[in-house]
mmCIF file of C-alpha atoms in Angstrom:
data_model
loop_
_atom_site.group_PDB
_atom_site.id
_atom_site.type_symbol
_atom_site.label_atom_id
_atom_site.label_comp_id
_atom_site.label_asym_id
_atom_site.label_seq_id
_atom_site.Cartn_x
_atom_site.Cartn_y
_atom_site.Cartn_z
ATOM 1 C CA MET A 1 9.623 -7.469 12.298
ATOM 2 C CA GLN A 2 8.126 -7.166 15.799
ATOM 3 C CA TYR A 3 5.396 -9.644 16.725
ATOM 4 C CA LEU A 4 3.157 -10.881 19.481
ATOM 5 C CA PHE A 5 2.159 -14.479 19.901
ATOM 6 C CA GLY A 6 -0.403 -16.430 22.003
ATOM 7 C CA MET A 7 -4.195 -16.213 21.848
ATOM 8 C CA HIS A 8 -4.745 -14.047 24.882
ATOM 9 C CA PRO A 9 -1.946 -11.530 24.278
ATOM 10 C CA VAL A 10 -3.109 -10.914 20.739
ATOM 11 C CA ILE A 11 -6.739 -10.486 21.778
ATOM 12 C CA GLU A 12 -5.738 -8.002 24.457
ATOM 13 C CA ALA A 13 -3.537 -6.107 21.963
ATOM 14 C CA LEU A 14 -6.439 -5.797 19.528
ATOM 15 C CA LYS A 15 -8.737 -4.566 22.302
ATOM 16 C CA ALA A 16 -6.142 -2.017 23.316
ATOM 17 C CA GLY A 17 -5.907 -0.646 19.790
ATOM 18 C CA LYS A 18 -2.426 -1.938 19.028
ATOM 19 C CA LYS A 19 -1.579 -1.476 15.395
ATOM 20 C CA ILE A 20 -1.436 -4.958 13.878
ATOM 21 C CA ASP A 21 -0.282 -5.504 10.299
ATOM 22 C CA LYS A 22 -1.379 -9.106 9.865
ATOM 23 C CA VAL A 23 -2.087 -12.272 11.801
ATOM 24 C CA LEU A 24 -1.044 -15.876 11.161
ATOM 25 C CA LEU A 25 -3.470 -18.559 12.457
ATOM 26 C CA LYS A 26 -2.890 -22.243 12.768
ATOM 27 C CA GLN A 27 -5.146 -24.323 10.527
ATOM 28 C CA GLY A 28 -8.009 -25.915 12.500
ATOM 29 C CA LEU A 29 -8.202 -23.474 15.325
ATOM 30 C CA GLU A 30 -11.543 -23.415 17.220
ATOM 31 C CA GLY A 31 -13.061 -22.573 20.556
ATOM 32 C CA PRO A 32 -14.537 -19.443 22.227
ATOM 33 C CA GLN A 33 -11.244 -17.590 22.409
ATOM 34 C CA PHE A 34 -10.616 -18.137 18.738
ATOM 35 C CA ARG A 35 -14.150 -16.985 17.936
ATOM 36 C CA GLU A 36 -13.483 -13.787 19.945
ATOM 37 C CA LEU A 37 -10.156 -13.262 18.090
ATOM 38 C CA SER A 38 -11.822 -13.854 14.749
ATOM 39 C CA ALA A 39 -14.570 -11.308 15.488
ATOM 40 C CA LEU A 40 -12.002 -8.664 16.504
ATOM 41 C CA LEU A 41 -9.990 -9.279 13.313
ATOM 42 C CA GLY A 42 -13.092 -8.827 11.262
ATOM 43 C CA GLU A 43 -14.194 -5.707 13.062
ATOM 44 C CA GLN A 44 -10.821 -4.067 12.653
ATOM 45 C CA GLY A 45 -10.263 -5.158 9.076
ATOM 46 C CA ILE A 46 -6.956 -6.821 9.864
ATOM 47 C CA PRO A 47 -5.788 -9.380 7.325
ATOM 48 C CA TYR A 48 -5.146 -12.886 8.506
ATOM 49 C CA GLN A 49 -3.992 -16.169 7.003
ATOM 50 C CA TYR A 50 -4.302 -19.820 8.022
ATOM 51 C CA VAL A 51 -1.010 -21.598 7.846
ATOM 52 C CA PRO A 52 0.448 -25.015 8.891
ATOM 53 C CA VAL A 53 1.641 -25.221 12.458
ATOM 54 C CA GLU A 54 5.230 -25.803 11.185
ATOM 55 C CA LYS A 55 5.316 -22.315 9.828
ATOM 56 C CA LEU A 56 4.361 -20.872 13.198
ATOM 57 C CA ASN A 57 6.896 -23.067 14.943
ATOM 58 C CA ARG A 58 9.686 -21.707 12.663
ATOM 59 C CA ALA A 59 8.650 -18.131 13.284
ATOM 60 C CA VAL A 60 8.763 -18.021 17.045
ATOM 61 C CA ARG A 61 10.161 -19.873 20.011
ATOM 62 C CA GLY A 62 7.438 -20.211 22.633
ATOM 63 C CA ALA A 63 3.882 -21.267 23.201
ATOM 64 C CA HIS A 64 2.247 -19.441 20.287
ATOM 65 C CA GLN A 65 -1.079 -21.292 20.740
ATOM 66 C CA GLY A 66 -1.583 -21.114 17.011
ATOM 67 C CA VAL A 67 -1.555 -17.305 16.765
ATOM 68 C CA ILE A 68 1.176 -14.848 15.733
ATOM 69 C CA ALA A 69 0.397 -11.107 15.202
ATOM 70 C CA TYR A 70 2.850 -8.896 13.407
ATOM 71 C CA ILE A 71 2.907 -5.320 14.714
ATOM 72 C CA SER A 72 2.787 -2.473 12.210
ATOM 73 C CA GLN A 73 5.914 -0.453 11.796
ATOM 74 C CA ILE A 74 3.947 2.730 11.008
ATOM 75 C CA ASP A 75 0.611 4.317 11.891
ATOM 76 C CA TYR A 76 -1.840 4.004 9.008
ATOM 77 C CA VAL A 77 -4.427 6.648 8.197
ATOM 78 C CA ASP A 78 -7.852 6.075 6.650
ATOM 79 C CA ILE A 79 -8.666 7.296 3.150
ATOM 80 C CA GLU A 80 -10.646 10.270 4.365
ATOM 81 C CA THR A 81 -7.745 11.464 6.518
ATOM 82 C CA LEU A 82 -5.206 10.948 3.742
ATOM 83 C CA VAL A 83 -7.300 13.023 1.257
ATOM 84 C CA ASN A 84 -7.943 15.794 3.853
ATOM 85 C CA ASN A 85 -4.280 15.984 4.829
ATOM 86 C CA ALA A 86 -3.090 16.018 1.184
ATOM 87 C CA LEU A 87 -5.471 18.821 0.213
ATOM 88 C CA ALA A 88 -4.507 20.839 3.256
ATOM 89 C CA LEU A 89 -0.794 20.487 2.497
ATOM 90 C CA SER A 90 -0.838 21.305 -1.196
ATOM 91 C CA ASP A 91 -2.926 22.815 -3.982
ATOM 92 C CA ASN A 92 -1.426 20.094 -6.212
ATOM 93 C CA PRO A 93 -1.325 16.998 -3.976
ATOM 94 C CA LEU A 94 0.439 13.949 -5.390
ATOM 95 C CA LEU A 95 -0.408 10.390 -4.280
ATOM 96 C CA VAL A 96 0.668 6.901 -5.408
ATOM 97 C CA ILE A 97 -1.613 3.797 -5.460
ATOM 98 C CA LEU A 98 0.240 0.499 -5.476
ATOM 99 C CA ASP A 99 -1.825 -2.264 -7.075
ATOM 100 C CA GLY A 100 -0.204 -5.485 -6.001
ATOM 101 C CA VAL A 101 3.415 -4.376 -5.635
ATOM 102 C CA SER A 102 4.744 -7.297 -3.525
ATOM 103 C CA ASP A 103 8.506 -6.509 -2.970
ATOM 104 C CA VAL A 104 9.139 -4.615 0.261
ATOM 105 C CA ARG A 105 12.237 -2.886 -1.161
ATOM 106 C CA ASN A 106 10.317 -1.633 -4.135
ATOM 107 C CA LEU A 107 7.620 -0.341 -1.873
ATOM 108 C CA GLY A 108 10.159 1.405 0.311
ATOM 109 C CA ALA A 109 11.993 2.905 -2.653
ATOM 110 C CA ILE A 110 8.673 4.236 -4.103
ATOM 111 C CA ALA A 111 7.783 5.888 -0.790
ATOM 112 C CA ARG A 112 11.298 7.463 -0.721
ATOM 113 C CA THR A 113 10.919 8.922 -4.200
ATOM 114 C CA LEU A 114 7.393 10.065 -3.481
ATOM 115 C CA GLU A 115 8.542 11.996 -0.422
ATOM 116 C CA CYS A 116 11.453 13.493 -2.309
ATOM 117 C CA ALA A 117 9.118 14.558 -5.046
ATOM 118 C CA GLY A 118 6.891 16.413 -2.599
ATOM 119 C CA GLY A 119 4.091 13.830 -2.556
ATOM 120 C CA GLN A 120 1.745 13.444 0.317
ATOM 121 C CA GLY A 121 0.683 9.855 0.600
ATOM 122 C CA ILE A 122 0.630 6.247 -0.607
ATOM 123 C CA ILE A 123 -2.253 3.763 -0.785
ATOM 124 C CA VAL A 124 -1.725 0.029 -0.564
ATOM 125 C CA PRO A 125 -4.203 -2.934 -0.460
ATOM 126 C CA ALA A 126 -4.884 -4.684 2.793
ATOM 127 C CA LYS A 127 -4.242 -7.982 1.091
ATOM 128 C CA GLY A 128 -2.023 -8.920 -1.880
ATOM 129 C CA GLY A 129 0.690 -6.299 -1.430
ATOM 130 C CA ALA A 130 4.055 -5.954 0.155
ATOM 131 C CA ALA A 131 4.197 -5.888 3.961
ATOM 132 C CA ILE A 132 5.172 -2.521 5.382
ATOM 133 C CA ASN A 133 7.764 -3.978 7.702
ATOM 134 C CA ALA A 134 11.195 -2.919 9.033
ATOM 135 C CA ASP A 135 12.801 -3.701 5.650
ATOM 136 C CA ALA A 136 10.315 -1.444 3.818
ATOM 137 C CA VAL A 137 10.907 1.368 6.261
ATOM 138 C CA LYS A 138 14.644 1.009 5.865
ATOM 139 C CA ALA A 139 14.410 0.969 2.075
ATOM 140 C CA SER A 140 12.348 4.157 2.317
ATOM 141 C CA ALA A 141 15.045 5.944 4.293
ATOM 142 C CA GLY A 142 12.356 6.799 6.793
ATOM 143 C CA ALA A 143 9.985 8.279 4.156
ATOM 144 C CA LEU A 144 7.217 5.877 5.304
ATOM 145 C CA MET A 145 7.381 7.675 8.658
ATOM 146 C CA ARG A 146 6.942 11.083 7.002
ATOM 147 C CA ILE A 147 4.143 10.590 4.474
ATOM 148 C CA ASP A 148 0.661 9.293 5.084
ATOM 149 C CA THR A 149 0.168 5.626 4.352
ATOM 150 C CA CYS A 150 -3.334 4.223 3.826
ATOM 151 C CA LYS A 151 -4.185 0.536 3.730
ATOM 152 C CA VAL A 152 -7.565 -0.187 2.166
ATOM 153 C CA PRO A 153 -9.623 -3.392 1.649
ATOM 154 C CA ASN A 154 -10.613 -2.319 -1.871
ATOM 155 C CA LEU A 155 -8.414 -0.250 -4.114
ATOM 156 C CA ARG A 156 -11.203 0.465 -6.616
ATOM 157 C CA LEU A 157 -13.401 2.005 -3.920
ATOM 158 C CA ALA A 158 -10.475 4.047 -2.655
ATOM 159 C CA ALA A 159 -9.785 5.323 -6.212
ATOM 160 C CA TYR A 160 -13.421 6.198 -6.686
ATOM 161 C CA TYR A 161 -13.379 8.182 -3.400
ATOM 162 C CA LEU A 162 -10.307 10.054 -4.648
ATOM 163 C CA GLN A 163 -12.139 10.917 -7.851
ATOM 164 C CA GLN A 164 -15.105 12.213 -5.874
ATOM 165 C CA SER A 165 -12.616 14.316 -3.889
ATOM 166 C CA GLY A 166 -11.247 15.999 -7.055
ATOM 167 C CA PHE A 167 -8.245 13.756 -7.777
ATOM 168 C CA ARG A 168 -7.473 12.456 -11.282
ATOM 169 C CA ILE A 169 -6.381 8.851 -11.452
ATOM 170 C CA VAL A 170 -3.596 8.145 -13.928
ATOM 171 C CA ALA A 171 -2.507 4.564 -14.556
ATOM 172 C CA ALA A 172 1.004 3.716 -15.704
ATOM 173 C CA THR A 173 0.930 0.858 -18.147
ATOM 174 C CA GLU A 174 2.911 -0.343 -21.119
ATOM 175 C CA LYS A 175 -0.379 -1.421 -22.790
ATOM 176 C CA VAL A 176 -1.074 1.995 -24.334
ATOM 177 C CA ASP A 177 0.700 4.216 -26.925
ATOM 178 C CA ARG A 178 -0.048 7.477 -25.129
ATOM 179 C CA LEU A 179 3.223 8.648 -23.518
ATOM 180 C CA MET A 180 3.370 10.286 -20.120
ATOM 181 C CA TYR A 181 4.540 13.599 -21.699
ATOM 182 C CA GLU A 182 1.157 13.864 -23.480
ATOM 183 C CA ALA A 183 -0.920 13.514 -20.243
ATOM 184 C CA ARG A 184 -1.757 16.254 -17.743
ATOM 185 C CA LEU A 185 -0.021 15.406 -14.496
ATOM 186 C CA THR A 186 -0.869 18.641 -12.656
ATOM 187 C CA GLY A 187 -3.512 19.303 -10.105
ATOM 188 C CA PRO A 188 -4.661 16.774 -7.511
ATOM 189 C CA LEU A 189 -3.290 13.502 -8.861
ATOM 190 C CA ALA A 190 -3.002 9.826 -7.883
ATOM 191 C CA ILE A 191 -0.638 7.664 -9.985
ATOM 192 C CA VAL A 192 -1.415 3.958 -10.103
ATOM 193 C CA MET A 193 1.518 1.490 -10.352
ATOM 194 C CA GLY A 194 0.998 -2.230 -10.893
ATOM 195 C CA SER A 195 2.609 -5.392 -9.621
ATOM 196 C CA GLU A 196 6.041 -6.425 -10.830
ATOM 197 C CA GLY A 197 4.653 -9.409 -12.740
ATOM 198 C CA ASP A 198 1.004 -8.644 -13.757
ATOM 199 C CA GLY A 199 0.830 -4.876 -13.916
ATOM 200 C CA ILE A 200 -2.316 -2.989 -13.029
ATOM 201 C CA SER A 201 -5.494 -4.969 -12.584
ATOM 202 C CA LYS A 202 -8.240 -4.640 -15.263
ATOM 203 C CA SER A 203 -10.694 -3.119 -12.749
ATOM 204 C CA MET A 204 -8.231 -0.313 -11.852
ATOM 205 C CA LEU A 205 -7.366 0.360 -15.511
ATOM 206 C CA GLU A 206 -11.038 0.681 -16.291
ATOM 207 C CA LEU A 207 -11.489 3.252 -13.523
ATOM 208 C CA ALA A 208 -8.478 5.408 -14.417
ATOM 209 C CA ASP A 209 -9.041 8.853 -15.911
ATOM 210 C CA ASP A 210 -5.972 8.434 -18.075
ATOM 211 C CA LYS A 211 -3.449 5.769 -19.024
ATOM 212 C CA VAL A 212 0.150 6.526 -19.865
ATOM 213 C CA ALA A 213 3.316 4.714 -20.859
ATOM 214 C CA ILE A 214 6.986 5.422 -20.348
ATOM 215 C CA PRO A 215 8.925 5.598 -23.650
ATOM 216 C CA MET A 216 11.079 2.525 -24.075
ATOM 217 C CA ALA A 217 13.843 2.316 -26.654
ATOM 218 C CA GLY A 218 15.827 -0.708 -25.560
ATOM 219 C CA GLU A 219 15.255 -4.410 -26.039
ATOM 220 C CA ILE A 220 14.121 -4.898 -22.447
ATOM 221 C CA SER A 221 10.467 -4.159 -22.372
ATOM 222 C CA SER A 222 9.948 -2.908 -18.848
ATOM 223 C CA LEU A 223 11.535 -1.078 -15.948
ATOM 224 C CA ASN A 224 11.635 -2.109 -12.301
ATOM 225 C CA VAL A 225 8.385 -0.732 -10.679
ATOM 226 C CA SER A 226 10.216 1.551 -8.288
ATOM 227 C CA VAL A 227 12.275 3.039 -11.158
ATOM 228 C CA ALA A 228 9.175 3.402 -13.312
ATOM 229 C CA THR A 229 7.434 5.200 -10.472
ATOM 230 C CA SER A 230 10.341 7.584 -10.135
ATOM 231 C CA VAL A 231 10.238 8.436 -13.807
ATOM 232 C CA ILE A 232 6.584 9.273 -13.804
ATOM 233 C CA LEU A 233 6.672 11.123 -10.519
ATOM 234 C CA TYR A 234 9.421 13.391 -11.794
ATOM 235 C CA GLU A 235 7.521 14.023 -15.014
ATOM 236 C CA ALA A 236 4.682 15.210 -12.782
ATOM 237 C CA VAL A 237 7.166 17.389 -10.857
ATOM 238 C CA ARG A 238 8.509 18.835 -14.138
ATOM 239 C CA GLN A 239 4.987 19.669 -15.388
ATOM 240 C CA ARG A 240 4.190 21.389 -12.114
ATOM 241 C CA LYS A 241 7.335 23.437 -12.126
ATOM 242 C CA MET A 242 6.674 24.579 -15.708
ATOM 243 C CA LYS A 243 3.110 25.511 -14.862
ATOM 244 C CA SER A 244 4.140 27.567 -11.845
ATOM 245 C CA SER A 245 6.996 29.408 -13.598
#
């Protein structure tokens, strides 16, 4: 992953509009430059984390001054742009919302499948999800460079905006008996996939227009999240092909 370090270089990068993925800050930082940096991070909605100085020392060799900024591997779009682009590209746009997926390889694999399935974009949380770094881009086989990626501070608000824009929100969860074959997966659609350990959050499940499960016949009770996403995406593709034929 590419990064910048040092208080002044990071401040100047933010002022210049450099795409920053996240910032690590040394615990106990203070002073006017830090206050300026903190204000810029807040204005631009860039996630940051306070860490022990030892972690910063391990990350870079040089005078980091308590600040390391990781540069985004891709150009993000806002939710309005993602929706407008998706509706312009297709009468049946297909999006994926990742609620807490934390493994970069899973994220990359999901983006790859979405692009192959003809999907238009992926929505991830600004905090609590996998970093979209070089490993994620590699795992996506470049798909993250080809589809729109939107990073939002609040997934629930993003989902509500999608609904207001004509998208149905379908949550994939093993906590229901309704199988994916029984749900309508045509038309403007956003599929919500949950984290590897905890699944979809309660607030997102409550907002969903429909909840579906993948049929499971074996003794293992769940699929890897990237595999599960592939299964549901291609059920959506199947339904769309059947409808258009």
